[in-house]
C-alpha cells in the first residue's frame, strides 16, 4: 500500500510537471525528467558507484557470481509468470525449468546450471506484459532512484514489486540487507558500461533516453526474428497528440 501511495504521488508530480513541456514531442516531460536524471546521477556518483566499485574490487569474484545467480534465480520466478501472461508458453516453461534446476542442482540458485544446460534466460516484467497486451508506453519518464521508465512501466512497478519472491522474505532486516546487496550487485555489473557512457555521450540524458526507449521497444517486440512482422504497435515512441497509438 505504501508503495502504491508513493507512485501515485509520483504520477501526480509528473502530471503537474507536464505543464512545462519542451519542443520535443517524444519527451513532453523533459524538464521534470532532466531534473530527476540529474538527481539520480548525482546520487550515483556520490554513493552508489563508489560502493559498487569497492564491491567489485574487493569481494571475491565467485561470491559476486553467487549473489548475481541467486537473485537472478528469484527473478526467473516472476519472469515465468509474465511469460505465461504474455501467451509465451515456451519462455514461461523454460523459466520454470530454470528455477527448478538452479534451485535443486544449483545450491539454491547460487550456481547457474540452467544456462550451461542450454536453458536461455529471458527477463520479463509486468510492464512488458502490458505492452504485449497492447497498452502503449506513454511518455518517457525518469523515476527517482529507479531511473529510465515510462508511464506504463511506472504504473506496473508495484505489481513487479509484489511479484518478486524476495519481497516476502522475513525477517525484514534480512530482506532489506539483501535488497541493498542486490542493488549494489546490479550497479557493479554496469560499471564498465557507465564508464563508456561518460566518455562517449555528449548529452548523457538524451543517450540514456534513446537507448532505453529502443531497448524497451525491442523487449516488447520479442526476438529479432519476430520483430519485423510482429512488432508491438502499442510501444512506439510517444507522439505529440497521443502516445503509442
Coordinates of C-alpha atoms in Angstrom, one line a residue:
X1 CA 0.0 0.0 0.0
X2 CA 2.8 2.4 0.8
X3 CA 4.5 1.6 -2.5
X4 CA 1.2 2.4 -4.4
X5 CA 0.9 5.7 -2.5
X6 CA 4.4 6.7 -3.3
X7 CA 4.0 6.0 -7.0
X8 CA 0.6 7.7 -7.0
X9 CA 2.2 10.8 -5.7
X10 CA 5.0 10.5 -8.3
X11 CA 2.4 10.3 -11.1
X12 CA 0.8 13.4 -9.8
X13 CA 4.1 15.3 -9.7
X14 CA 4.9 14.1 -13.2
X15 CA 1.5 15.3 -14.5
X16 CA 1.9 18.7 -12.9
X17 CA 5.4 19.0 -14.3
X18 CA 3.9 18.4 -17.8
X19 CA 2.8 22.0 -17.8
X20 CA 6.4 22.9 -18.5
X21 CA 6.7 21.0 -21.8
X22 CA 9.5 21.2 -24.2
X23 CA 9.7 21.3 -28.0
X24 CA 10.4 17.5 -28.1
X25 CA 7.0 15.8 -28.7
X26 CA 8.5 12.4 -27.8
X27 CA 9.6 13.7 -24.3
X28 CA 6.9 16.1 -23.1
X29 CA 8.1 15.8 -19.5
X30 CA 11.7 16.6 -20.4
X31 CA 12.0 19.4 -17.8
X32 CA 11.0 17.0 -14.9
X33 CA 12.9 14.1 -16.4
X34 CA 16.2 16.1 -16.7
X35 CA 15.8 17.2 -13.0
X36 CA 15.3 13.6 -11.9
X37 CA 18.1 12.4 -14.1
X38 CA 20.5 14.9 -12.6
X39 CA 19.3 13.9 -9.1
X40 CA 19.9 10.2 -9.8
X41 CA 23.3 10.9 -11.5
X42 CA 24.5 12.9 -8.5
X43 CA 23.3 10.2 -6.1
X44 CA 25.1 7.5 -8.1
X45 CA 28.3 9.5 -8.2
X46 CA 28.5 10.2 -4.5
X47 CA 27.1 7.0 -3.1
X48 CA 26.2 4.0 -5.3
X49 CA 29.1 4.0 -7.8
X50 CA 31.8 4.2 -5.1
X51 CA 30.2 1.3 -3.1
X52 CA 29.7 -0.7 -6.3
X53 CA 33.3 -0.2 -7.3
X54 CA 34.5 -1.4 -3.9
X55 CA 32.2 -4.3 -4.1
X56 CA 33.6 -5.4 -7.5
X57 CA 37.3 -4.7 -6.5
X58 CA 37.3 -6.3 -3.1
X59 CA 34.7 -9.1 -3.0
X60 CA 35.9 -12.4 -4.5
X61 CA 34.5 -13.0 -7.9
X62 CA 32.9 -16.3 -7.0
X63 CA 30.9 -14.5 -4.3
X64 CA 29.8 -11.9 -6.7
X65 CA 28.8 -14.6 -9.2
X66 CA 26.8 -16.4 -6.5
X67 CA 25.0 -13.2 -5.5
X68 CA 24.1 -12.5 -9.1
X69 CA 22.9 -16.0 -9.7
X70 CA 20.9 -16.2 -6.5
X71 CA 18.8 -13.1 -7.3
X72 CA 18.7 -13.9 -10.9
X73 CA 17.1 -17.3 -10.0
X74 CA 14.5 -15.4 -7.9
X75 CA 13.8 -13.1 -10.9
X76 CA 13.2 -16.1 -13.1
X77 CA 10.1 -16.9 -11.0
X78 CA 8.4 -13.7 -11.9
X79 CA 9.7 -13.9 -15.4
X80 CA 8.0 -17.2 -15.8
X81 CA 4.6 -15.8 -14.7
X82 CA 4.9 -12.9 -17.2
X83 CA 5.9 -15.3 -19.9
X84 CA 2.6 -17.2 -19.4
X85 CA 0.7 -13.9 -19.1
X86 CA 2.1 -12.9 -22.5
X87 CA 0.9 -16.1 -24.0
X88 CA 4.5 -17.3 -24.5
X89 CA 4.3 -20.9 -23.1
X90 CA 7.8 -21.8 -24.3
X91 CA 9.5 -19.0 -22.4
X92 CA 7.3 -19.4 -19.4
X93 CA 8.0 -23.2 -19.2
X94 CA 11.8 -22.5 -19.8
X95 CA 11.9 -20.2 -16.8
X96 CA 10.1 -22.7 -14.6
X97 CA 12.6 -25.3 -15.6
X98 CA 15.4 -22.8 -14.9
X99 CA 14.2 -22.2 -11.4
X100 CA 13.7 -25.9 -10.7
X101 CA 17.2 -26.9 -12.0
X102 CA 19.1 -24.0 -10.4
X103 CA 17.2 -24.3 -7.0
X104 CA 17.8 -28.0 -6.7
X105 CA 21.1 -28.7 -8.5
X106 CA 22.5 -25.2 -8.2
X107 CA 22.6 -24.9 -4.4
X108 CA 19.5 -22.7 -4.1
X109 CA 20.4 -20.7 -7.1
X110 CA 24.0 -19.9 -6.3
X111 CA 25.1 -21.8 -9.4
X112 CA 23.5 -21.2 -12.8
X113 CA 23.3 -24.7 -14.1
X114 CA 20.5 -24.0 -16.4
X115 CA 22.4 -21.6 -18.7
X116 CA 25.2 -24.2 -19.0
X117 CA 22.5 -26.8 -19.9
X118 CA 21.1 -24.5 -22.7
X119 CA 18.1 -23.1 -20.9
X120 CA 18.4 -19.4 -22.0
X121 CA 17.5 -16.7 -19.5
X122 CA 14.9 -14.2 -20.6
X123 CA 13.9 -11.4 -18.2
X124 CA 10.3 -10.4 -18.4
X125 CA 8.3 -7.9 -16.2
X126 CA 4.8 -6.7 -15.9
X127 CA 5.4 -3.5 -17.9
X128 CA 6.5 -5.7 -20.8
X129 CA 3.4 -7.8 -20.3
X130 CA 1.2 -4.7 -20.5
X131 CA 3.0 -3.8 -23.7
X132 CA 2.3 -7.2 -25.2
X133 CA -1.4 -6.7 -24.3
X134 CA -1.4 -3.6 -26.5
X135 CA -1.1 -0.9 -23.8
X136 CA 1.1 2.0 -25.0
X137 CA 4.1 3.1 -23.1
X138 CA 3.0 6.7 -22.8
X139 CA 5.6 9.5 -22.4
X140 CA 9.2 8.8 -21.3
X141 CA 9.6 9.2 -17.5
X142 CA 12.6 9.3 -15.3
X143 CA 11.8 7.9 -11.8
X144 CA 13.7 9.0 -8.7
X145 CA 16.2 6.2 -7.8
X146 CA 14.7 3.8 -10.4
X147 CA 15.9 5.7 -13.4
X148 CA 14.6 5.5 -17.0
X149 CA 11.0 4.4 -17.4
X150 CA 7.7 5.4 -18.9
X151 CA 4.1 6.0 -17.7
X152 CA 3.1 2.4 -18.3
X153 CA 6.1 0.8 -16.8
X154 CA 6.0 3.1 -13.7
X155 CA 2.4 2.0 -13.2
X156 CA 3.5 -1.6 -13.4
X157 CA 6.3 -1.3 -10.9
X158 CA 4.1 -2.1 -7.8
X159 CA 3.0 -5.3 -9.5
X160 CA 6.6 -6.2 -10.2
X161 CA 7.4 -5.5 -6.5
X162 CA 4.7 -7.8 -5.2
X163 CA 5.6 -10.4 -7.8
X164 CA 9.2 -10.5 -6.5
X165 CA 9.6 -13.5 -4.2
X166 CA 12.3 -11.6 -2.2
X167 CA 9.7 -9.0 -1.2
X168 CA 8.1 -11.7 1.1
X169 CA 11.4 -12.6 2.8
X170 CA 11.4 -12.4 6.6
X171 CA 12.8 -11.1 8.9
X172 CA 12.6 -7.7 7.4
X173 CA 16.2 -6.9 8.3
X174 CA 17.4 -9.8 6.1
X175 CA 15.1 -8.7 3.3
X176 CA 16.4 -5.1 3.4
X177 CA 20.0 -6.2 3.6
X178 CA 19.5 -8.5 0.6
X179 CA 17.8 -5.7 -1.3
X180 CA 20.8 -3.4 -0.8
X181 CA 23.2 -6.2 -1.8
X182 CA 21.1 -6.8 -4.9
X183 CA 21.2 -3.2 -5.9
X184 CA 24.9 -2.9 -5.4
X185 CA 25.5 -6.1 -7.4
X186 CA 23.4 -4.7 -10.3
X187 CA 25.3 -1.4 -10.2
X188 CA 28.6 -3.2 -10.2
X189 CA 27.7 -5.1 -13.3
X190 CA 27.1 -1.8 -15.1
X191 CA 30.4 -0.1 -14.1
X192 CA 32.1 -0.6 -17.4
X193 CA 29.0 0.5 -19.4
X194 CA 28.8 3.6 -17.2
X195 CA 32.4 4.5 -17.9
X196 CA 31.8 4.1 -21.7
X197 CA 28.8 6.3 -21.4
X198 CA 30.7 9.0 -19.6
X199 CA 33.3 9.0 -22.4
X200 CA 31.0 8.7 -25.4
X201 CA 27.9 10.7 -24.8
X202 CA 27.7 14.4 -25.4
X203 CA 24.3 14.6 -23.8
X204 CA 24.0 11.7 -21.3
X205 CA 20.3 12.3 -20.7
X206 CA 19.4 12.0 -24.4
X207 CA 21.7 9.0 -24.9
X208 CA 20.1 7.1 -22.0
X209 CA 16.6 8.1 -23.0
X210 CA 17.1 6.9 -26.6
X211 CA 18.9 3.7 -25.6
X212 CA 16.2 2.9 -23.0
X213 CA 13.3 3.5 -25.5
X214 CA 14.9 1.4 -28.2
X215 CA 15.7 -1.4 -25.8
X216 CA 12.2 -1.4 -24.4
X217 CA 10.7 -1.5 -27.9
X218 CA 12.8 -4.5 -28.7
X219 CA 11.8 -6.3 -25.5
X220 CA 8.1 -5.7 -26.3
X221 CA 8.5 -6.9 -29.9
X222 CA 10.3 -10.1 -28.7
X223 CA 13.0 -11.8 -30.7
X224 CA 14.7 -10.3 -33.7
X225 CA 13.2 -13.0 -35.9
X226 CA 9.7 -11.8 -35.0
X227 CA 10.2 -8.1 -34.7
X228 CA 9.9 -7.4 -38.5
X229 CA 6.4 -8.6 -38.8
X230 CA 5.1 -8.9 -35.2
X231 CA 6.4 -5.7 -33.6
X232 CA 4.1 -4.4 -30.9
X233 CA 2.3 -1.4 -32.3
X234 CA 1.5 -0.1 -28.8
X235 CA 5.0 0.6 -27.8
X236 CA 6.2 3.1 -30.3
X237 CA 7.7 6.4 -29.0
X238 CA 5.2 8.9 -27.8
X239 CA 3.9 11.4 -30.3
X240 CA 2.7 15.0 -29.9
X241 CA -1.1 14.4 -29.9
X242 CA -1.3 11.0 -28.3
X243 CA 1.2 8.4 -27.0
X244 CA 1.6 4.9 -28.5
X245 CA -1.5 4.9 -30.7

